[in-house]
Structures are given as structure tokens and as C-alpha cells.
Amino acid sequence: MIRFLTAGESHGKALTVIIDGMPPGIPISREYINHELEKRQIGAGSGGRMHIEKDEVEILSGIRFGKTIGSPISMIIWNKDHTNWGEKMSIEEQPSEVVDSATVTAPRPGHADLAGVQKHGFDDVRNVLERASARETAARVAAGGVFKQYLLTKHIEIASHTIQIGDIKVVSTYTFEGIKKTYENDPEIRCVDPGKSRKMKQLIQKAMIDKDTLGGVVETWAVGVPAGCGDYAQWDTKLDGQIAKAMMSIQSVKAVEIGHGIENAAKFGSEVHDEIYYDEKKYYRKTNRAGGIEGGVTNGMPIIVRVYHKPISTLYKPLKTVDIITKKQVEAIIARSDICVIPRAGVVSEAMLAYILARNIAV
Ligand code: EPS
């Protein structure tokens, strides 16, 4: 079964990813993966780091003459910013002045900072924040580039778009073709509705002026997935459960919704379930409120997943916290960060959905 793991600190030498279990003979283009990485780098509300990095993948193993060979695929993305952090992120021991200058003791509310320190008993938040950083998603997106190319050989396509930033929501109807075009038509926000996109951008600018941050909602579709993917018989093989776990693991995600899951909870059953019809030797539905999954199994309709991101927890007007050494009330650290990740986060959701579909299809 396909699986993958990532490694690497935000300001360490590099991010790495190993994918195990990919079937042989799948054409893999490095340019395709690099284009996915580029999508993660461009967007309104991103911080200064994106001006330093130009993420590109180096493939180290598992691919020969342009095709997978059934061996583990290992890939690396070098962190350009590491040259500015060499001593502070040194693998070797360093003198105490260097260690002190790199130490962080004021954890940010909402980040993994304090929870990670409590877990391991650290006296330096940096040990946690370097790995918990959303920089890690670059490695996931590189893996996603491999999974998406595999799914294309099965005629499965994945795309995402921004449906909410702060309290600005898309209410217009849209198609998969429309969603696919959002990266080209609106790289800064990735919204199908130009009017809403303008308002979202203005809201991000306001948050920046106010030294605040914004969350939002990304919607991801997978089309071409045949009926019968996943399982209804065991809790851990249900496809919706697998997707929810994968999406919830993305940095800053606090809720996951399949189809119209949230609004359906407030309705009568007669208003919710997608009625079944039959024509020309196949079943079809006129609606897709279930988001393509019933009982943990795909029903042949597009899979629709929404992920809800909280606002980034590094604020330029810092919240109150407690110093982990002195236990005195202080202000949280101000680290360079993003104002809003939503436009860039879509490709991360796509990568995680591609992973779950690839691992269920390749069994
Ligand atoms: C990010 C890289 C990080 C942050 C951000 C996302 O780089 P740096 O810390 O050098 O600015 O900008 O990380 C976070 C939002 C976070 O909470 O850690 C990236 O590559 O996306």
C-alpha cells in the first residue's frame, strides 16, 4: 500500500519525502512536480519567506527513464533560507552564545509551540516550531505531484479553489472546469467569483494593516473516481474517514467537511439525500450533496472536500503568553509569517486528497 513520510525543519538544510509502494511504470515528470510547488508559493497574504525560496524538487531514487520502477521514491527540496540560519540550525554542537541567540521561550497561542514543549520537556520552543511550521507542506506537495500524475493515468483529476476568506464567502455556482482555471485566472486568491476575489484581497490587506491574520475555507474536487473506492465494512478503511484524517493533519486546519455535511445537519432527510436514477446502463444523481461518498465508499460523483483553516497563529500584534523559563506573562514571539494561507493552501489539500485516492486505488 502506498505511504509517505516527510522530514525536515523549516530553516534546516532541506525538506525530504519518501514515498513507498508506488506501482511501477507510471510516467513522472519533474516539471509537473515543480509546477505544483510553484502553486504553493504564489498567493495574496504570503509572508517574506516566499521571496527567498524558489522550491524545486530533486528526485533521488525510484524513477528511471521517466517512469517509476516500484522502488521507494525519495525527493529533496533544498531550503535556500538555511544559509541565513546555518549556525542556529546546526546539526553539530554550538557554543552557548549561538544556542542562546537561537532560543525561543515565548510560545504563540494557537501554534504547536507550548504543546510541543510540554510533550517533550524542552526549554526551547524552536525545537518544536521548526518542524511544526507549514513549510513542511512543500514536501507534501512534492509527493502530491507524484500521486496526481499516477491518478491521471486512471483519468482522475483533482483541483481546488478558495471558497471563503474571513467572512467573505463564494455563493455562486461553479463547475470543475471553472475551479481548474482559478490558478491561471486568479493566482492571488484562486476564486471563481472575481467580485468576491477582490473583496477577499481587500480583507487580507486590512488584516495586514491591522497586524492580524485570517483563515478561510478551501474546497477540493476529485473527478473521474469510479464508484466502489473505499469501504463500508471497517471503520479505518472508510474513504471519508481516511480523507478527513489526511486533511485534518494539514497545518492550521481545524475542521473537514465532505459535500454539504455542515448545512445538511440542519435539514430534513428529504432535503439532503441525492436521489438515484438509471439511464443508459448506469446510475446517476441530479445532486451531489453527499460529496461523492456514501457509507465510506465512492458513488461515482465528484468527491468534494472542504477544509477549514484557522487564522495563522503568528500575529504581528502578539497575544499574551507565558515565558517557558521565567513563567512570567510576556508577549508571544513575532516570527516572520503569513497573513493568510488560504490561496496557497489549496494545492496542499489537493496533495493529501491525491494521496488517499492513490493509496486506495493502487491496492
Ligand atoms: C512557510 C514557511 C515559514 C512561514 C510559514 C509558512 O517560513 P518562515 O518561518 O521562514 O517565514 O512563513 O509558516 C507558518 C505559517 C507557521 O506557522 O510556521 C511556508 O513555506 O509555507
CSV table of C-alpha atoms and ligand atoms in Angstrom, one decimal:
chain,number,residue,atom,x,y,z
A,1,MET,CA,0.0,0.0,0.0
A,2,ILE,CA,1.3,3.5,-0.8
A,3,ARG,CA,2.5,5.5,2.1
A,4,PHE,CA,4.7,8.6,2.5
A,5,LEU,CA,6.7,10.3,5.3
A,6,THR,CA,8.3,13.7,5.3
A,7,ALA,CA,11.3,15.1,7.2
A,8,GLY,CA,13.0,18.5,7.6
A,9,GLU,CA,12.9,21.6,9.7
A,10,SER,CA,11.7,25.0,8.3
A,11,HIS,CA,15.2,26.6,8.4
A,12,GLY,CA,17.1,23.3,8.3
A,13,LYS,CA,19.1,22.2,5.2
A,14,ALA,CA,16.2,20.7,3.3
A,15,LEU,CA,12.8,19.0,3.3
A,16,THR,CA,12.7,15.4,2.2
A,17,VAL,CA,10.0,12.9,1.4
A,18,ILE,CA,10.0,9.2,0.9
A,19,ILE,CA,7.1,7.6,-1.0
A,20,ASP,CA,6.8,3.8,-0.6
A,21,GLY,CA,4.6,1.4,-2.6
A,22,MET,CA,4.1,3.3,-5.8
A,23,PRO,CA,3.4,0.9,-8.7
A,24,PRO,CA,6.0,0.6,-11.4
A,25,GLY,CA,5.7,2.0,-14.9
A,26,ILE,CA,4.0,5.4,-14.0
A,27,PRO,CA,5.4,8.3,-16.1
A,28,ILE,CA,6.6,11.0,-13.7
A,29,SER,CA,7.7,14.5,-14.8
A,30,ARG,CA,9.8,16.6,-12.5
A,31,GLU,CA,8.4,19.7,-14.2
A,32,TYR,CA,4.9,18.7,-13.2
A,33,ILE,CA,6.0,18.4,-9.5
A,34,ASN,CA,7.8,21.8,-9.7
A,35,HIS,CA,4.7,23.4,-11.1
A,36,GLU,CA,2.7,22.1,-8.1
A,37,LEU,CA,5.4,23.6,-5.8
A,38,GLU,CA,5.1,26.9,-7.6
A,39,LYS,CA,1.3,26.9,-6.9
A,40,ARG,CA,2.2,26.7,-3.2
A,41,GLN,CA,4.4,29.7,-3.4
A,42,ILE,CA,2.2,32.3,-5.1
A,43,GLY,CA,-0.8,34.0,-3.4
A,44,ALA,CA,-2.0,37.1,-1.6
A,45,GLY,CA,-1.2,37.1,2.2
A,46,SER,CA,2.0,35.2,2.0
A,47,GLY,CA,5.0,36.2,4.1
A,48,GLY,CA,8.6,37.1,3.2
A,49,ARG,CA,9.8,33.5,3.0
A,50,MET,CA,8.2,33.0,-0.4
A,51,HIS,CA,10.5,35.8,-1.8
A,52,ILE,CA,13.6,33.8,-0.5
A,53,GLU,CA,12.6,30.4,-1.7
A,54,LYS,CA,12.1,29.0,-5.2
A,55,ASP,CA,11.0,25.5,-4.4
A,56,GLU,CA,12.3,22.9,-6.8
A,57,VAL,CA,12.4,19.1,-6.3
A,58,GLU,CA,15.5,16.9,-6.8
A,59,ILE,CA,14.5,13.3,-7.3
A,60,LEU,CA,17.0,10.9,-5.7
A,61,SER,CA,15.5,7.4,-6.3
A,62,GLY,CA,12.6,5.3,-7.5
A,63,ILE,CA,12.3,6.7,-11.0
A,64,ARG,CA,14.3,5.6,-14.1
A,65,PHE,CA,14.0,6.8,-17.7
A,66,GLY,CA,11.0,8.9,-16.6
A,67,LYS,CA,9.0,6.1,-15.0
A,68,THR,CA,8.5,4.7,-11.5
A,69,ILE,CA,10.3,1.3,-11.0
A,70,GLY,CA,8.3,0.2,-8.0
A,71,SER,CA,11.1,1.2,-5.5
A,72,PRO,CA,10.8,3.8,-2.8
A,73,ILE,CA,10.8,7.3,-4.4
A,74,SER,CA,12.9,9.8,-2.4
A,75,MET,CA,12.9,13.6,-3.1
A,76,ILE,CA,14.5,16.6,-1.7
A,77,ILE,CA,13.7,20.3,-1.7
A,78,TRP,CA,16.6,22.5,-0.5
A,79,ASN,CA,15.9,25.4,1.9
A,80,LYS,CA,17.6,28.5,0.4
A,81,ASP,CA,17.0,30.3,3.7
A,82,HIS,CA,19.2,27.8,5.5
A,83,THR,CA,22.2,29.9,4.5
A,84,ASN,CA,20.9,32.6,6.9
A,85,TRP,CA,20.3,30.0,9.7
A,86,GLY,CA,23.3,27.8,9.4
A,87,GLU,CA,24.6,28.1,13.0
A,88,LYS,CA,21.2,28.5,14.6
A,89,MET,CA,20.1,25.2,13.0
A,90,SER,CA,23.4,23.5,13.1
A,91,ILE,CA,23.5,19.7,13.3
A,92,GLU,CA,26.7,19.9,15.3
A,93,GLU,CA,27.0,21.3,18.9
A,94,GLN,CA,27.5,25.1,19.1
A,95,PRO,CA,28.9,27.5,21.8
A,96,SER,CA,26.3,28.8,24.3
A,97,GLU,CA,26.1,32.3,22.7
A,98,VAL,CA,24.9,30.7,19.4
A,99,VAL,CA,22.4,28.4,21.3
A,100,ASP,CA,21.1,31.4,23.3
A,101,SER,CA,20.7,33.6,20.2
A,102,ALA,CA,18.5,30.9,18.6
A,103,THR,CA,16.4,30.0,21.6
A,104,VAL,CA,12.7,31.0,21.7
A,105,THR,CA,10.9,31.0,25.1
A,106,ALA,CA,7.6,32.8,24.4
A,107,PRO,CA,5.2,30.3,22.8
A,108,ARG,CA,2.5,31.5,20.4
A,109,PRO,CA,-1.1,30.7,21.4
A,110,GLY,CA,-2.7,28.5,18.7
A,111,HIS,CA,0.7,27.2,17.4
A,112,ALA,CA,2.2,23.8,18.4
A,113,ASP,CA,4.8,25.8,20.4
A,114,LEU,CA,3.7,25.2,24.0
A,115,ALA,CA,2.0,21.9,23.5
A,116,GLY,CA,5.2,20.6,21.9
A,117,VAL,CA,7.4,21.9,24.7
A,118,GLN,CA,5.0,20.2,27.3
A,119,LYS,CA,5.2,17.0,25.3
A,120,HIS,CA,9.0,16.7,25.3
A,121,GLY,CA,10.0,19.0,28.3
A,122,PHE,CA,12.1,21.3,26.0
A,123,ASP,CA,13.5,24.6,27.2
A,124,ASP,CA,13.5,26.0,23.6
A,125,VAL,CA,10.3,26.4,21.6
A,126,ARG,CA,12.4,26.4,18.4
A,127,ASN,CA,12.8,22.6,18.7
A,128,VAL,CA,9.0,22.4,18.1
A,129,LEU,CA,8.3,25.3,15.8
A,130,GLU,CA,10.9,24.4,13.2
A,131,ARG,CA,9.1,21.1,12.4
A,132,ALA,CA,5.5,22.2,13.1
A,133,SER,CA,5.9,25.0,10.5
A,134,ALA,CA,3.8,24.9,7.4
A,135,ARG,CA,7.0,24.9,5.4
A,136,GLU,CA,6.6,21.1,5.7
A,137,THR,CA,3.7,21.3,3.3
A,138,ALA,CA,6.2,21.8,0.4
A,139,ALA,CA,7.3,18.2,0.9
A,140,ARG,CA,3.6,17.0,0.9
A,141,VAL,CA,3.0,19.0,-2.3
A,142,ALA,CA,6.0,17.3,-4.0
A,143,ALA,CA,4.6,13.9,-3.0
A,144,GLY,CA,1.2,15.1,-4.2
A,145,GLY,CA,2.8,15.8,-7.6
A,146,VAL,CA,3.7,12.1,-7.9
A,147,PHE,CA,0.2,10.9,-6.7
A,148,LYS,CA,-1.6,13.3,-9.1
A,149,GLN,CA,0.4,12.0,-12.1
A,150,TYR,CA,-0.5,8.5,-11.1
A,151,LEU,CA,-4.2,9.3,-10.8
A,152,LEU,CA,-4.1,11.0,-14.3
A,153,THR,CA,-3.2,7.6,-15.7
A,154,LYS,CA,-6.5,6.5,-14.2
A,155,HIS,CA,-8.3,9.6,-15.7
A,156,ILE,CA,-8.8,11.1,-12.2
A,157,GLU,CA,-8.3,14.8,-11.9
A,158,ILE,CA,-8.0,17.0,-8.8
A,159,ALA,CA,-8.4,20.7,-8.4
A,160,SER,CA,-9.2,23.2,-5.6
A,161,HIS,CA,-10.4,26.7,-5.1
A,162,THR,CA,-10.9,29.3,-2.4
A,163,ILE,CA,-14.5,29.4,-1.2
A,164,GLN,CA,-14.0,31.6,1.9
A,165,ILE,CA,-11.5,34.1,3.4
A,166,GLY,CA,-12.5,35.6,6.7
A,167,ASP,CA,-16.3,36.2,6.4
A,168,ILE,CA,-16.3,36.6,2.6
A,169,LYS,CA,-17.9,33.5,1.1
A,170,VAL,CA,-18.5,32.4,-2.5
A,171,VAL,CA,-22.2,31.8,-3.1
A,172,SER,CA,-22.3,31.5,-6.9
A,173,THR,CA,-22.5,28.1,-8.6
A,174,TYR,CA,-19.4,26.7,-10.3
A,175,THR,CA,-18.1,23.7,-12.3
A,176,PHE,CA,-15.0,21.6,-12.1
A,177,GLU,CA,-13.7,23.4,-15.3
A,178,GLY,CA,-14.2,26.7,-13.6
A,179,ILE,CA,-12.3,25.5,-10.5
A,180,LYS,CA,-9.4,24.2,-12.6
A,181,LYS,CA,-9.0,27.7,-14.2
A,182,THR,CA,-8.7,29.6,-10.9
A,183,TYR,CA,-4.9,29.2,-10.6
A,184,GLU,CA,-4.4,30.8,-14.1
A,185,ASN,CA,-7.2,33.4,-13.9
A,186,ASP,CA,-6.8,34.4,-10.2
A,187,PRO,CA,-3.4,33.2,-8.9
A,188,GLU,CA,-3.5,35.6,-6.0
A,189,ILE,CA,-6.8,34.3,-4.4
A,190,ARG,CA,-8.0,31.4,-6.7
A,191,CYS,CA,-11.6,32.3,-6.5
A,192,VAL,CA,-14.3,31.5,-9.2
A,193,ASP,CA,-16.0,34.8,-8.5
A,194,PRO,CA,-14.0,37.9,-9.4
A,195,GLY,CA,-16.1,40.2,-7.2
A,196,LYS,CA,-15.6,38.1,-4.2
A,197,SER,CA,-11.9,37.7,-5.0
A,198,ARG,CA,-11.5,41.5,-4.9
A,199,LYS,CA,-13.2,41.6,-1.5
A,200,MET,CA,-11.1,38.8,-0.2
A,201,LYS,CA,-7.9,40.6,-1.3
A,202,GLN,CA,-9.1,43.8,0.4
A,203,LEU,CA,-9.8,41.9,3.6
A,204,ILE,CA,-6.2,40.4,3.5
A,205,GLN,CA,-4.9,43.9,3.0
A,206,LYS,CA,-6.9,45.1,6.0
A,207,ALA,CA,-5.6,42.2,8.2
A,208,MET,CA,-2.1,43.1,7.2
A,209,ILE,CA,-2.5,46.8,8.1
A,210,ASP,CA,-4.2,45.7,11.4
A,211,LYS,CA,-1.2,43.3,12.1
A,212,ASP,CA,-3.7,40.5,12.2
A,213,THR,CA,-4.3,37.2,10.3
A,214,LEU,CA,-7.1,35.5,8.5
A,215,GLY,CA,-8.4,31.9,8.0
A,216,GLY,CA,-10.8,30.6,5.5
A,217,VAL,CA,-12.1,27.6,3.5
A,218,VAL,CA,-10.6,25.6,0.6
A,219,GLU,CA,-12.7,23.3,-1.5
A,220,THR,CA,-11.1,20.4,-3.3
A,221,TRP,CA,-12.7,18.2,-6.0
A,222,ALA,CA,-11.7,14.9,-7.5
A,223,VAL,CA,-13.4,13.9,-10.7
A,224,GLY,CA,-13.3,10.6,-12.5
A,225,VAL,CA,-13.1,8.5,-9.4
A,226,PRO,CA,-15.0,5.3,-10.1
A,227,ALA,CA,-17.8,4.0,-7.8
A,228,GLY,CA,-16.6,1.5,-5.2
A,229,CYS,CA,-13.4,3.1,-4.0
A,230,GLY,CA,-13.0,2.8,-0.2
A,231,ASP,CA,-15.0,0.5,2.1
A,232,TYR,CA,-18.1,0.4,4.2
A,233,ALA,CA,-17.2,-2.7,6.2
A,234,GLN,CA,-14.4,-1.4,8.6
A,235,TRP,CA,-14.0,2.0,10.3
A,236,ASP,CA,-10.4,2.6,9.2
A,237,THR,CA,-11.0,1.8,5.6
A,238,LYS,CA,-14.0,4.1,5.1
A,239,LEU,CA,-12.8,6.6,2.5
A,240,ASP,CA,-14.4,9.7,4.1
A,241,GLY,CA,-12.6,8.8,7.4
A,242,GLN,CA,-9.3,8.4,5.6
A,243,ILE,CA,-9.8,11.8,3.8
A,244,ALA,CA,-10.8,13.6,7.0
A,245,LYS,CA,-7.6,12.3,8.8
A,246,ALA,CA,-5.3,13.3,5.9
A,247,MET,CA,-6.9,16.8,5.6
A,248,MET,CA,-7.1,17.5,9.4
A,249,SER,CA,-3.3,16.8,9.5
A,250,ILE,CA,-2.6,19.9,7.4
A,251,GLN,CA,-1.2,22.8,9.4
A,252,SER,CA,-3.9,25.3,10.6
A,253,VAL,CA,-6.8,23.0,9.6
A,254,LYS,CA,-9.4,22.7,12.3
A,255,ALA,CA,-12.4,21.2,10.5
A,256,VAL,CA,-13.1,19.0,7.5
A,257,GLU,CA,-16.4,18.7,5.6
A,258,ILE,CA,-17.4,16.2,2.9
A,259,GLY,CA,-20.0,17.5,0.5
A,260,HIS,CA,-22.6,19.7,2.2
A,261,GLY,CA,-22.0,17.9,5.5
A,262,ILE,CA,-22.4,21.0,7.7
A,263,GLU,CA,-25.6,22.5,6.2
A,264,ASN,CA,-27.1,19.0,5.8
A,265,ALA,CA,-27.1,18.6,9.6
A,266,ALA,CA,-29.7,21.3,9.9
A,267,LYS,CA,-32.1,19.9,7.3
A,268,PHE,CA,-34.7,17.2,6.9
A,269,GLY,CA,-33.6,13.9,5.2
A,270,SER,CA,-35.9,14.5,2.3
A,271,GLU,CA,-33.9,17.7,1.5
A,272,VAL,CA,-30.5,16.1,1.8
A,273,HIS,CA,-30.1,12.7,0.1
A,274,ASP,CA,-29.2,12.6,-3.6
A,275,GLU,CA,-31.9,10.6,-5.3
A,276,ILE,CA,-30.9,7.7,-7.6
A,277,TYR,CA,-31.8,7.4,-11.3
A,278,TYR,CA,-30.8,4.9,-14.0
A,279,ASP,CA,-30.3,5.6,-17.7
A,280,GLU,CA,-28.2,4.2,-20.5
A,281,LYS,CA,-26.9,1.3,-18.3
A,282,LYS,CA,-25.7,3.5,-15.5
A,283,TYR,CA,-26.8,5.0,-12.2
A,284,TYR,CA,-26.8,8.8,-11.9
A,285,ARG,CA,-27.8,11.6,-9.5
A,286,LYS,CA,-29.1,15.1,-10.2
A,287,THR,CA,-27.5,16.4,-7.0
A,288,ASN,CA,-24.2,15.7,-5.1
A,289,ARG,CA,-24.9,16.9,-1.5
A,290,ALA,CA,-23.1,13.7,-0.3
A,291,GLY,CA,-19.8,14.9,-1.9
A,292,GLY,CA,-19.3,11.7,-3.8
A,293,ILE,CA,-19.1,9.3,-0.8
A,294,GLU,CA,-21.9,7.3,0.8
A,295,GLY,CA,-21.2,4.9,3.7
A,296,GLY,CA,-17.4,5.4,3.2
A,297,VAL,CA,-17.5,4.3,-0.5
A,298,THR,CA,-17.4,6.5,-3.6
A,299,ASN,CA,-20.6,6.6,-5.6
A,300,GLY,CA,-19.1,7.8,-8.9
A,301,MET,CA,-20.0,11.5,-8.4
A,302,PRO,CA,-17.2,14.1,-7.8
A,303,ILE,CA,-15.6,13.9,-4.4
A,304,ILE,CA,-15.9,17.3,-2.7
A,305,VAL,CA,-14.0,18.1,0.4
A,306,ARG,CA,-13.9,21.4,2.3
A,307,VAL,CA,-11.1,22.2,4.8
A,308,TYR,CA,-11.4,25.0,7.3
A,309,HIS,CA,-8.2,26.8,8.2
A,310,LYS,CA,-7.9,28.8,11.4
A,311,PRO,CA,-6.1,32.2,11.1
A,312,ILE,CA,-2.3,31.8,11.3
A,313,SER,CA,-1.2,31.9,14.9
A,314,THR,CA,1.8,34.2,14.5
A,315,LEU,CA,0.5,37.8,14.9
A,316,TYR,CA,2.5,40.9,14.3
A,317,LYS,CA,0.4,42.4,17.3
A,318,PRO,CA,1.3,39.5,19.6
A,319,LEU,CA,-1.1,37.8,22.0
A,320,LYS,CA,-0.4,37.3,25.7
A,321,THR,CA,1.6,34.2,26.7
A,322,VAL,CA,3.9,32.9,29.4
A,323,ASP,CA,7.7,32.6,29.1
A,324,ILE,CA,8.6,28.9,29.5
A,325,ILE,CA,11.7,29.6,31.6
A,326,THR,CA,10.6,32.5,33.9
A,327,LYS,CA,6.9,31.7,33.9
A,328,LYS,CA,6.2,35.5,33.7
A,329,GLN,CA,3.5,37.0,31.5
A,330,VAL,CA,5.1,38.1,28.2
A,331,GLU,CA,4.1,38.7,24.6
A,332,ALA,CA,4.3,35.8,22.1
A,333,ILE,CA,7.2,35.8,19.7
A,334,ILE,CA,6.8,37.7,16.5
A,335,ALA,CA,8.3,35.4,13.8
A,336,ARG,CA,8.1,36.2,10.1
A,337,SER,CA,4.9,34.6,8.9
A,338,ASP,CA,1.9,34.8,6.6
A,339,ILE,CA,-1.2,36.9,6.9
A,340,CYS,CA,-3.4,34.4,5.2
A,341,VAL,CA,-2.5,31.0,3.7
A,342,ILE,CA,-5.8,30.1,2.0
A,343,PRO,CA,-4.8,30.8,-1.7
A,344,ARG,CA,-1.6,28.7,-1.3
A,345,ALA,CA,-3.2,26.0,0.8
A,346,GLY,CA,-5.4,24.6,-1.9
A,347,VAL,CA,-2.6,22.7,-3.5
A,348,VAL,CA,-1.8,21.1,-0.1
A,349,SER,CA,-5.3,19.8,0.2
A,350,GLU,CA,-5.1,18.5,-3.4
A,351,ALA,CA,-1.9,16.6,-2.5
A,352,MET,CA,-3.5,15.0,0.6
A,353,LEU,CA,-6.6,14.0,-1.4
A,354,ALA,CA,-4.4,12.6,-4.2
A,355,TYR,CA,-2.5,10.6,-1.6
A,356,ILE,CA,-5.7,9.0,-0.2
A,357,LEU,CA,-7.1,8.2,-3.6
A,358,ALA,CA,-3.8,6.8,-4.9
A,359,ARG,CA,-3.4,4.5,-1.9
A,360,ASN,CA,-7.0,3.2,-2.2
A,361,ILE,CA,-6.8,2.8,-6.0
A,362,ALA,CA,-3.3,1.1,-6.1
A,363,VAL,CA,-4.2,-1.7,-3.6
B,1,EPS,C1,6.1,28.7,5.3
B,1,EPS,C2,7.3,28.9,5.7
B,1,EPS,C3,7.6,29.6,7.0
B,1,EPS,C4,6.4,30.5,7.4
B,1,EPS,C5,5.1,29.8,7.3
B,1,EPS,C6,4.9,29.0,6.1
B,1,EPS,O1,8.8,30.2,6.8
B,1,EPS,P1,9.4,31.3,7.8
B,1,EPS,O2,9.1,30.8,9.2
B,1,EPS,O3,10.9,31.3,7.5
B,1,EPS,O4,8.8,32.6,7.5
B,1,EPS,O5,6.4,31.6,6.6
B,1,EPS,O6,4.9,29.0,8.4
B,1,EPS,C7,3.9,29.2,9.2
B,1,EPS,C8,2.8,29.8,8.9
B,1,EPS,C9,4.0,28.6,10.5
B,1,EPS,O7,3.0,28.8,11.3
B,1,EPS,O8,5.0,28.1,10.8
B,1,EPS,C10,5.8,28.0,4.0
B,1,EPS,O9,6.8,27.6,3.3
B,1,EPS,O10,4.7,27.9,3.6
